[in-house]
CSV table of C-alpha atoms in Angstrom, one decimal:
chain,number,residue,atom,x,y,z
A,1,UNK,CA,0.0,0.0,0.0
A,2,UNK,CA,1.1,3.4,-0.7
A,3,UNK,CA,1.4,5.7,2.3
A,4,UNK,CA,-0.2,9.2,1.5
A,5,UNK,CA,2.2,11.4,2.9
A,6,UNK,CA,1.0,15.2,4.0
A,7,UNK,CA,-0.6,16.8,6.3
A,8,UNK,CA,-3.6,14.7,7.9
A,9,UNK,CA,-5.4,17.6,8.9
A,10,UNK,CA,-8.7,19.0,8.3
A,11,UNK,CA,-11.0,18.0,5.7
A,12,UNK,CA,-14.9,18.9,4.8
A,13,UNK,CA,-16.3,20.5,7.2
A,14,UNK,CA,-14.4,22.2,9.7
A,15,UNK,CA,-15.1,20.1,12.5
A,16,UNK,CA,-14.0,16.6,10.8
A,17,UNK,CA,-10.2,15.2,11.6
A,18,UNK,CA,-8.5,12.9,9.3
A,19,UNK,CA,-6.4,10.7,11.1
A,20,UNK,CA,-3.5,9.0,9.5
A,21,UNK,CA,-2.3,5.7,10.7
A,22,UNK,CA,0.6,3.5,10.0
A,23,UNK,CA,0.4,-0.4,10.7
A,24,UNK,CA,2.3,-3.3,10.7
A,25,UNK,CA,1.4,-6.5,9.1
A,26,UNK,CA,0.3,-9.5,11.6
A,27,UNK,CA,-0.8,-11.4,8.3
A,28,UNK,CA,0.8,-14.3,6.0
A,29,UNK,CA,-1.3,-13.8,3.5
A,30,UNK,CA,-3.7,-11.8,1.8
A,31,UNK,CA,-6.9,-13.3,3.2
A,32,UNK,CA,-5.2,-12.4,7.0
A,33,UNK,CA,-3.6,-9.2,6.2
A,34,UNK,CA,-4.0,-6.7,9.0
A,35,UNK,CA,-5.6,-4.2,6.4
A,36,UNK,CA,-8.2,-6.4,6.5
A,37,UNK,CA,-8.4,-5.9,10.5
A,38,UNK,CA,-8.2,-2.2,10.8
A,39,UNK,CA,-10.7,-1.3,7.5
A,40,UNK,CA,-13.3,-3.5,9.9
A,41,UNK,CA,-12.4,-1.8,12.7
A,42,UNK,CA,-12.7,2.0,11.6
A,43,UNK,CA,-15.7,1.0,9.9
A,44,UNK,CA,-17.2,0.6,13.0
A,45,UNK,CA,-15.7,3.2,14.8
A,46,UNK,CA,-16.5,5.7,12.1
A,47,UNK,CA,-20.0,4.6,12.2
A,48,UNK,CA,-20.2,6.3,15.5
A,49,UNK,CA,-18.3,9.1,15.0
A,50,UNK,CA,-18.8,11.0,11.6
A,51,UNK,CA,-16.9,13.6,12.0
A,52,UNK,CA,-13.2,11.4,12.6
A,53,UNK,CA,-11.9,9.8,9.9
A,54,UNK,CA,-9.2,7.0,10.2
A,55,UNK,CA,-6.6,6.6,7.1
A,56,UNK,CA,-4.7,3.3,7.6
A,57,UNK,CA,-1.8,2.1,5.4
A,58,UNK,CA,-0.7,-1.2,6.7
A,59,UNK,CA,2.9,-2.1,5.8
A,60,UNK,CA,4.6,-5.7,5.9
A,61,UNK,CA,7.5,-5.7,8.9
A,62,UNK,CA,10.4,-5.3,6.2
A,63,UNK,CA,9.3,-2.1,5.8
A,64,UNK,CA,6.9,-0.5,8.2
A,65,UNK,CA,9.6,1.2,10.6
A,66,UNK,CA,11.8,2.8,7.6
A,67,UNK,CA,8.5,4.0,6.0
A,68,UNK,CA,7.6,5.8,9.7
A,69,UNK,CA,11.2,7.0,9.5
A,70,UNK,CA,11.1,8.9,6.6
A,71,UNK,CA,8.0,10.3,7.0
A,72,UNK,CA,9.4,11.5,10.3
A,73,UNK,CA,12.5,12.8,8.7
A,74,UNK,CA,10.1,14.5,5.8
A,75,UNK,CA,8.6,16.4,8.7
A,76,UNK,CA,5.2,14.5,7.7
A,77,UNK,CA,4.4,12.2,11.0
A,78,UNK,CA,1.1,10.0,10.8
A,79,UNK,CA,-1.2,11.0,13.1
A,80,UNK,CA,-0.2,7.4,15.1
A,81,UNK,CA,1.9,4.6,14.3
A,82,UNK,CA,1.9,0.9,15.4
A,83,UNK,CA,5.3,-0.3,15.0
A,84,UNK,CA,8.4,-2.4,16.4
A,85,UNK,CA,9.7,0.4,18.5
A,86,UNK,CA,9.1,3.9,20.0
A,87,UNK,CA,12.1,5.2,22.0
A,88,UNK,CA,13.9,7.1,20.0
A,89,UNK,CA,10.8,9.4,18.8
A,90,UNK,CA,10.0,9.8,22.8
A,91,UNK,CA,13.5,11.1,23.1
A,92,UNK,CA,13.2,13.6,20.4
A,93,UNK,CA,10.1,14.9,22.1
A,94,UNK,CA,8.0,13.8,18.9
A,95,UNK,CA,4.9,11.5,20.9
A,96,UNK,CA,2.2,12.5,23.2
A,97,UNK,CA,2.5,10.5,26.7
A,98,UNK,CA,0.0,8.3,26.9
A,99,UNK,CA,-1.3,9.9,29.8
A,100,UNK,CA,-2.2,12.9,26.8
A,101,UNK,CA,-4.4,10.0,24.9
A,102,UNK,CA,-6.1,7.6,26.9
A,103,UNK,CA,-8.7,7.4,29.2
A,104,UNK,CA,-8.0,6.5,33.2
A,105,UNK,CA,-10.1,3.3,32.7
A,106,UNK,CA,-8.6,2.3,29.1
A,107,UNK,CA,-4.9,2.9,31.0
A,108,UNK,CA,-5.3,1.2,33.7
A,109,UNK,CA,-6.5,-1.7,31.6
A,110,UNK,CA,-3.0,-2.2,29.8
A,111,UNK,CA,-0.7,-5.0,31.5
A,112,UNK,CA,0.8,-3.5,33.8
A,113,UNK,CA,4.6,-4.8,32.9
A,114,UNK,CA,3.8,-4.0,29.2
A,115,UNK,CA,2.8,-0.5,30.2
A,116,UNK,CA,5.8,0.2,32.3
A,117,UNK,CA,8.1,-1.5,29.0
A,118,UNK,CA,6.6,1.5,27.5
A,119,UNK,CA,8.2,3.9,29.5
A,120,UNK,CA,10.8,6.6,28.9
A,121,UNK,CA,12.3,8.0,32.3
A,122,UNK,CA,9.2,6.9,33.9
A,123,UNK,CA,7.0,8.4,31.6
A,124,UNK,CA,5.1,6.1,29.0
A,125,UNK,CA,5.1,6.9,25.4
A,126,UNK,CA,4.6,3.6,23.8
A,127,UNK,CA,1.8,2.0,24.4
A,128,UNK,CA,1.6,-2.0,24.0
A,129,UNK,CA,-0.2,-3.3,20.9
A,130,UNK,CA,0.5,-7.1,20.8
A,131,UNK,CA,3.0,-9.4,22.9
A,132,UNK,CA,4.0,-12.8,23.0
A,133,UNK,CA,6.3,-15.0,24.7
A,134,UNK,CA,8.5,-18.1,24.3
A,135,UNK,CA,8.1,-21.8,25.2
A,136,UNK,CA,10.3,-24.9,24.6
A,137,UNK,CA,8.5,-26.9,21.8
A,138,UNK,CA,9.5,-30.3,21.5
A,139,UNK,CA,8.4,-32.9,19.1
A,140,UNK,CA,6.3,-35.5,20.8
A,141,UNK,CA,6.8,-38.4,18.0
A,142,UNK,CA,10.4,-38.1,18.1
A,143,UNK,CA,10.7,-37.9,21.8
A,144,UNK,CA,8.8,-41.0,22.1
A,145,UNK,CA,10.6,-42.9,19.3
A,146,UNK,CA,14.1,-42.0,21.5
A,147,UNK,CA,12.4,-42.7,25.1
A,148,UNK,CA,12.8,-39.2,26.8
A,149,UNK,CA,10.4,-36.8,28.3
A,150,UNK,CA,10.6,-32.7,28.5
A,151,UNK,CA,13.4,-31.0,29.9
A,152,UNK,CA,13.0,-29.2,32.9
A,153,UNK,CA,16.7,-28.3,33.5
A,154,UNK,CA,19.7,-27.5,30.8
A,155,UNK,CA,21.5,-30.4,31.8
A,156,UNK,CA,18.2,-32.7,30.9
A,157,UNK,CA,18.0,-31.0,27.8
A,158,UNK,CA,21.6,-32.3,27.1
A,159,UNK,CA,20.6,-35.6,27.6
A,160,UNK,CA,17.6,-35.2,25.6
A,161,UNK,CA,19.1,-34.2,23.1
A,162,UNK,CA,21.9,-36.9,22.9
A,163,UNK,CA,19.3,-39.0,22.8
A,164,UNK,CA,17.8,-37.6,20.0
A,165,UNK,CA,20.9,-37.0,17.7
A,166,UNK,CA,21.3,-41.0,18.6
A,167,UNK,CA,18.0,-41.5,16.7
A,168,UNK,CA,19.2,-39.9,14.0
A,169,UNK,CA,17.6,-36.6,14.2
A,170,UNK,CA,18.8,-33.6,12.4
A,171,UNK,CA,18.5,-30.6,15.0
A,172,UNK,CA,18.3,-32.2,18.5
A,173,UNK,CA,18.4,-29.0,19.9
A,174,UNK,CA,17.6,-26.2,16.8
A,175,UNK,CA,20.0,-23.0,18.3
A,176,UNK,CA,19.2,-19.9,15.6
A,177,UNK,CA,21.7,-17.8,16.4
A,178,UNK,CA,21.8,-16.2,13.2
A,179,UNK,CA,21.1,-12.1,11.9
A,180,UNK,CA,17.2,-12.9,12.0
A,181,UNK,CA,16.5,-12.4,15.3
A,182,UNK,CA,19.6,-13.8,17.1
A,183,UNK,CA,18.4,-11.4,20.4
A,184,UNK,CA,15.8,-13.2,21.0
A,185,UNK,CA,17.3,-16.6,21.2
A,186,UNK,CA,20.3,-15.0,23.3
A,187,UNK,CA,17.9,-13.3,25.5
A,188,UNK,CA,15.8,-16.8,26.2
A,189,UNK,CA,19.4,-18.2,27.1
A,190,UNK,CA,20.7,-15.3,29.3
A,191,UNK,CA,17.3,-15.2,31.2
A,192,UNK,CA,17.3,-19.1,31.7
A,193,UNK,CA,20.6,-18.6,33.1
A,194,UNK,CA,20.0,-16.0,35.7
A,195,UNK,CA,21.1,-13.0,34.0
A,196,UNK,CA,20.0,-11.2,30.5
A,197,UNK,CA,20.9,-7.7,28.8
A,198,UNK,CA,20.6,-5.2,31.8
A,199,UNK,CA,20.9,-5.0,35.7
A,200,UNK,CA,17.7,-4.1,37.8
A,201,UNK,CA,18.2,-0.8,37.5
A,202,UNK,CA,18.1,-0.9,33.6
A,203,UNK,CA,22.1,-0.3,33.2
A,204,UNK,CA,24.1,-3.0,30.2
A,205,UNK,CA,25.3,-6.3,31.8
A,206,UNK,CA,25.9,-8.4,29.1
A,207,UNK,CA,29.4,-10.0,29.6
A,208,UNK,CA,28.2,-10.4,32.9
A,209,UNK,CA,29.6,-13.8,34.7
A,210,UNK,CA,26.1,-15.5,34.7
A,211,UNK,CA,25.9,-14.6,30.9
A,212,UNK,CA,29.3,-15.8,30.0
A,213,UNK,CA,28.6,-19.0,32.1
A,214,UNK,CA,25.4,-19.5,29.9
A,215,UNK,CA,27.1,-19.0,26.7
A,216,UNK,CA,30.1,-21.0,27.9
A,217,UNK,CA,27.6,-24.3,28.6
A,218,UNK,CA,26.0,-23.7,24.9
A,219,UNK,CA,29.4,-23.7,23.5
A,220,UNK,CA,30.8,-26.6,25.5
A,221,UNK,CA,27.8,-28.7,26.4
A,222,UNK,CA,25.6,-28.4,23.0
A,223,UNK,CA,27.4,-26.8,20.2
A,224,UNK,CA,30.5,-28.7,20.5
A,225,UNK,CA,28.8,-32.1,21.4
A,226,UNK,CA,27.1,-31.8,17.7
A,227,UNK,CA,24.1,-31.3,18.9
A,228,UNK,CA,22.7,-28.2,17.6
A,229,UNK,CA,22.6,-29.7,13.9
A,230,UNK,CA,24.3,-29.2,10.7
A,231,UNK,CA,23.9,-25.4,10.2
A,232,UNK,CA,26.0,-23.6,12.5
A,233,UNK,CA,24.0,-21.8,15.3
A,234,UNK,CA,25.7,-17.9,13.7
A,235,UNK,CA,23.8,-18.8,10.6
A,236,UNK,CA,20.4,-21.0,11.6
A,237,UNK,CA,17.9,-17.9,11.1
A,238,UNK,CA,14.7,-18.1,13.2
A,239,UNK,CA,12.0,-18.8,9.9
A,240,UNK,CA,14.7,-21.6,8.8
A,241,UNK,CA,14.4,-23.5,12.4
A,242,UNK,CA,10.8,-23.2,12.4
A,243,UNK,CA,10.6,-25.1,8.9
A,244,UNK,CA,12.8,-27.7,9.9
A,245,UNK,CA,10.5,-28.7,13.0
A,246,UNK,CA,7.6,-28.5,11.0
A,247,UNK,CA,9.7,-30.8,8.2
A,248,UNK,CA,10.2,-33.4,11.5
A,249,UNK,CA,14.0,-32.5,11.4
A,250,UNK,CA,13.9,-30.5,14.8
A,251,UNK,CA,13.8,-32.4,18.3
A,252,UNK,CA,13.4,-29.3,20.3
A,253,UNK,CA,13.5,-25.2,19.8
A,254,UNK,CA,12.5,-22.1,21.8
A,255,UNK,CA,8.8,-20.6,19.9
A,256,UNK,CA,6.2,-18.7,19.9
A,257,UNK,CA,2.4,-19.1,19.2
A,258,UNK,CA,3.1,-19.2,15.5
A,259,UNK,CA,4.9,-22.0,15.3
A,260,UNK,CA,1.4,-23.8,16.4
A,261,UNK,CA,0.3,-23.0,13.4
A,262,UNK,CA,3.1,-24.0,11.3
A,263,UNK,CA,3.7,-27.3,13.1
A,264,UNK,CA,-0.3,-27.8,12.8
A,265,UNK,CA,-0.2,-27.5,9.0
A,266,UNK,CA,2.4,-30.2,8.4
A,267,UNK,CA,0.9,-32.4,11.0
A,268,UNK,CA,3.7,-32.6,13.3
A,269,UNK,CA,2.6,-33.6,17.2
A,270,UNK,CA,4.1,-31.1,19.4
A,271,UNK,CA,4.0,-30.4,23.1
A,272,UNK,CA,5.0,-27.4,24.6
A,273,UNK,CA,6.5,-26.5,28.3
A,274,UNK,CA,8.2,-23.7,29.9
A,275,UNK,CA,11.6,-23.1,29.1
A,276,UNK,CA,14.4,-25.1,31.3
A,277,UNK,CA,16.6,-23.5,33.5
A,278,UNK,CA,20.2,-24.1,35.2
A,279,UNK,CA,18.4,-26.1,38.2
A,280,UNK,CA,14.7,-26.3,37.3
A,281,UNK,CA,12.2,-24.3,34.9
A,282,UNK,CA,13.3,-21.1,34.1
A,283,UNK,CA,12.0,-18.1,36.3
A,284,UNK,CA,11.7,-15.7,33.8
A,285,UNK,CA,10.6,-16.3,30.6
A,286,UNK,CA,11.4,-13.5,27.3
A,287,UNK,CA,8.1,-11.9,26.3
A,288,UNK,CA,7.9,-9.3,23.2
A,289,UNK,CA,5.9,-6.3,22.5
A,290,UNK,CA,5.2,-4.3,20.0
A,291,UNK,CA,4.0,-0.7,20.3
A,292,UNK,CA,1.3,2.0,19.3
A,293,UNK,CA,2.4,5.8,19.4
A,294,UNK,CA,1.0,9.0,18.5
A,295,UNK,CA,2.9,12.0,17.1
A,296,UNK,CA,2.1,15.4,18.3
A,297,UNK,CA,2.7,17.4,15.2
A,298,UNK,CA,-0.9,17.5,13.5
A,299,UNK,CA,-2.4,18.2,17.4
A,300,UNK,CA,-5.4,16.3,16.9
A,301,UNK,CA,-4.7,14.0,20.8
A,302,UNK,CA,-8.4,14.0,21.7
A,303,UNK,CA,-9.6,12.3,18.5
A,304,UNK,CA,-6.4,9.9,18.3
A,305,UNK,CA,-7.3,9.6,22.3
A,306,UNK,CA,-10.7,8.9,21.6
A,307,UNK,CA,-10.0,6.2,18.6
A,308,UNK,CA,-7.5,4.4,20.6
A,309,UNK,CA,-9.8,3.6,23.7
A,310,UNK,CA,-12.3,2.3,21.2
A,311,UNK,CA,-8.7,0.2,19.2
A,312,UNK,CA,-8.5,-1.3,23.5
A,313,UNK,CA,-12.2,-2.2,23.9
A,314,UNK,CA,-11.8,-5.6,25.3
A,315,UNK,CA,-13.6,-6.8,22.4
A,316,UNK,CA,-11.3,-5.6,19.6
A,317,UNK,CA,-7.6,-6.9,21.2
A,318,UNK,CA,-9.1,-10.0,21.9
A,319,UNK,CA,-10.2,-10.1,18.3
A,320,UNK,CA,-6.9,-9.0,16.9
A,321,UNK,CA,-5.3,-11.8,19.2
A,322,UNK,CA,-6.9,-14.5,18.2
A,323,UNK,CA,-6.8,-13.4,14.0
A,324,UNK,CA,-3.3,-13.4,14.4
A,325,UNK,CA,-2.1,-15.8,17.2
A,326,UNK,CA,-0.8,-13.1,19.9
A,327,UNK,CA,-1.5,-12.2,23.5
A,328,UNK,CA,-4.2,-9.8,24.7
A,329,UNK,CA,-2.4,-6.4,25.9
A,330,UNK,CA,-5.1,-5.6,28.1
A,331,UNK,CA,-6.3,-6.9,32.1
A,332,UNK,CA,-9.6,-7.8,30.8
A,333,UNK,CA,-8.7,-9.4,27.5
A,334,UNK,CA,-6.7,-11.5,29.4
A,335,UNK,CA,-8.4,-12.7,31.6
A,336,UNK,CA,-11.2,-12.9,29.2
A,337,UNK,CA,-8.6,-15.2,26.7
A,338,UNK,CA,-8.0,-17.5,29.5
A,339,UNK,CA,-11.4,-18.5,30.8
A,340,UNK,CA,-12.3,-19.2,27.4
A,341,UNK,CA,-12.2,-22.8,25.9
A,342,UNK,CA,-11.5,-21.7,22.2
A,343,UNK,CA,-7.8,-20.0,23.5
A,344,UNK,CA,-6.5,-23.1,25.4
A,345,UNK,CA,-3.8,-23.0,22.7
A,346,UNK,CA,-2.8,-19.5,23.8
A,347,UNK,CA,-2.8,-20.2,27.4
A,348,UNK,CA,0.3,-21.7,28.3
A,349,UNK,CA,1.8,-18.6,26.4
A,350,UNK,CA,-1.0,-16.3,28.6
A,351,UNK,CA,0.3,-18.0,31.6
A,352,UNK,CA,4.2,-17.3,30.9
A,353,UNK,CA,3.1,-13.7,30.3
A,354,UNK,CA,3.3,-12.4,34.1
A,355,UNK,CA,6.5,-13.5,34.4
A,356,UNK,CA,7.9,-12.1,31.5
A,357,UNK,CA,10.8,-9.7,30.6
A,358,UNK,CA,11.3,-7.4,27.8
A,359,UNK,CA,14.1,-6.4,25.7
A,360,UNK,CA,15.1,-2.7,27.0
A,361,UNK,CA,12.8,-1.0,24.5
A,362,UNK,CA,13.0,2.1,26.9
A,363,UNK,CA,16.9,2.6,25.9
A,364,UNK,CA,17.2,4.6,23.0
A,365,UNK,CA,20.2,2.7,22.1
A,366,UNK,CA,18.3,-0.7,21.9
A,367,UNK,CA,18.2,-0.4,18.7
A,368,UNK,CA,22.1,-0.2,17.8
A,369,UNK,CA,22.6,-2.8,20.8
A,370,UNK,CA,20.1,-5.7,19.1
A,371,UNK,CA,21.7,-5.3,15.6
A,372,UNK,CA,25.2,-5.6,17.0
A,373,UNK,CA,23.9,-9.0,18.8
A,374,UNK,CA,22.4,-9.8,16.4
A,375,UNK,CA,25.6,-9.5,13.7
A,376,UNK,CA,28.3,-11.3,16.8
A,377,UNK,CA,26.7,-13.5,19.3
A,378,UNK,CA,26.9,-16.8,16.8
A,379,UNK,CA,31.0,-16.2,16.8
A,380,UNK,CA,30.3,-17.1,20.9
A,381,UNK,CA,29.8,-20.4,19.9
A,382,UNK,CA,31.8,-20.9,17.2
A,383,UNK,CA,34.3,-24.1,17.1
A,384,UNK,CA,37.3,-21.0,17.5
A,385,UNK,CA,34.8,-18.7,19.5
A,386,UNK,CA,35.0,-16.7,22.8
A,387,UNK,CA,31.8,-15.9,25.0
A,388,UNK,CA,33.7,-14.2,27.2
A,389,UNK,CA,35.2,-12.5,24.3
A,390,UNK,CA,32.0,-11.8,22.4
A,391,UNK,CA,29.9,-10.9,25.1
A,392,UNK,CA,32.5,-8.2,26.4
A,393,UNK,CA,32.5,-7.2,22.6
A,394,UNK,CA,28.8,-6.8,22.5
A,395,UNK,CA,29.3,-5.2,26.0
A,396,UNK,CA,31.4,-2.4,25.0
A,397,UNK,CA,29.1,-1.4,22.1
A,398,UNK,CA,26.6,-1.5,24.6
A,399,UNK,CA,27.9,1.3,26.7
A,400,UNK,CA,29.2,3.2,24.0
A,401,UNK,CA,25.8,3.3,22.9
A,402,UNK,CA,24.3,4.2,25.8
A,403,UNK,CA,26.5,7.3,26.5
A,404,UNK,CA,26.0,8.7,23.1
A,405,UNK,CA,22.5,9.0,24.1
């Protein structure tokens, strides 16, 4: 779709608002795309209020935050945008707080550790429009065929997936580690180990000694037995994992909801369970969000303020969940989703939600700090490789990063 880029201001009568909108694409296909979702949803809304007008370009993720960029850059900001990340507009003073935008009620609705992921300095900008979280799928015919049951620690995951690899299978242990979304993965790991990207006080740990013991049993204890399969972890992308477990060539990866789906379709029996730990299920588990804004240029907050309660009506997140296989970003959705018999899917995901952690999407220098991961953390695990090395690599950049900001 082509963005219209200008001025969404007013248009026929005096009092009627066009709003613009950028979105993201939750879809895999034309039948799902999220176009289809927001023209259903602003047909309603602008049903009930004739004078607003909503304008929404949906974009696929390849290309939805350069095409907010340059708008932003053009001096031509959507009215809102729902997109991967929002710090760096907060820190340029671009956004309205959400306190501007939302009602007290439609607020205090959002999940509580989503809103406060949201947050800039302890004010919220970025408002949560869809999360998910990670579990340890495993492949229930293959696990029976080699006599083993779910890990609940690492070191039962390395016996699992001995186990496996002596059965012949091609990925005991899938470990994408590669420039897809290698952060993710390493974040799973550094949280299962008792550590991950930052301190409690939001500060850059990453070569810290509980990550670089983490890295150092991947390396030693999986990677170097051969049991992470024939694509080295630096280049295994994420997509490429989850087609080899729905092929049958994967004993066991980290996921999330999608990978139902794409298991489903090529009939693969799966079982999911939280992900192991050093000494028992991990305590934390990685969740992801991704994030509404709204620009303050074109002035119009009560009418974006107004459209967004109606976009977190209980009713439409819990319909954009279950179109597209994500978690509700709202108390009552939630807790709607999980008393509900047609979500049981979703609710081990639901369940891990609480107990969650987010990338540092507050940190303006996220950003830089998940592309460099992103480009280095496979040469951790390399035959020749360093975590200690890498992770003080990554480490550095980190706090270079961080104050340039």
């Amino acid at each position: 779709m082509t963005a219209v880029l200008g001025g969404c201001g007013v248009t026929g009568g005096s009092g009627d608002v066009t709003l613009k909108l950028i979105a993201a694409d939750y879809g895999d296909s034309a039948a799902n795309s999220s176009q289809k979702y927001w023209d259903h949803l602003v047909e309603e809304y602008e049903s009930k209020h004739p004078d607003v007008k909503v304008d929404v370009s949906v974009y696929s993720w390849n290309d939805v935050d350069r095409k907010v960029k340059e708008m932003v850059d053009a001096g031509q900001e959507p009215d809102m945008a729902q997109i991967g990340a929002y710090a760096d507009y907060a820190d340029k003073d671009l956004l309205y707080t959400a306190d501007d935008l939302l009602s007290i009620t439609a607020q205090a609705d959002l999940a509580s550790q989503l809103a406060t992921a949201g947050q800039v300095k302890g004010v919220q900008y970025g408002m949560p429009f869809a999360a998910s979280t990670r579990l340890l799928f495993y492949n229930k015919t293959l696990f029976k065929q080699a006599g083993i049951t779910p890990p609940k620690t690492w070191d039962e995951l390395a016996d699992d997936a001995r186990a496996l690899k002596a059965q012949g299978v091609k990925y005991p242990y899938a470990l994408p580690l590669g420039p897809e979304e290698a952060q993710a993965e390493t974040m799973q790991w550094l949280l299962s180990g008792g550590g991950g990207y930052t301190d409690d006080v939001g500060t850059y740990g990453i070569d810290s000694a509980k990550n670089v013991a983490t890295f150092d049993w991947l390396k030693d204890d999986l990677v170097d037995k051969g049991l992470t399969g024939p694509v080295a972890p630096g280049r295994l992308n994420r997509a490429d994992a989850f087609a080899a477990f729905a092929k049958g060539d994967v004993g066991m990866l980290n996921g999330h909801p999608s990978l139902m789906k794409i298991a489903a379709k090529k009939g693969v029996k799966y079982g999911m369970v939280p992900m192991p730990g050093v000494d028992g299920e991990s305590r934390n588990t990685m969740g992801v969000a991704d994030w509404m804004m709204a620009f303050k240029k074109n002035g119009h907050a009560k009418q974006v303020g107004d459209f967004l309660d109606f976009v977190y009506s209980t009713k439409n997140v819990l319909a954009f969940s279950r179109e597209y296989d994500l978690l509700p970003v709202t108390t009552s959705a939630s807790e709607a989703m999980s008393n509900d018999k047609r979500d049981a899917d979703l609710k081990p995901f639901l369940d891990q939600l609480p107990v969650s952690e987010l990338y540092p999407v507050g940190n303006t220098s996220w950003a830089q700090v998940a592309a460099v991961v992103k480009k280095e953390i496979g040469e951790a695990v390399a035959p020749n490789g360093s975590p200690a090395g890498t992770l003080a690599q990554i480490q550095s950049t980190a706090a270079m990063a961080e104050n340039a900001q």
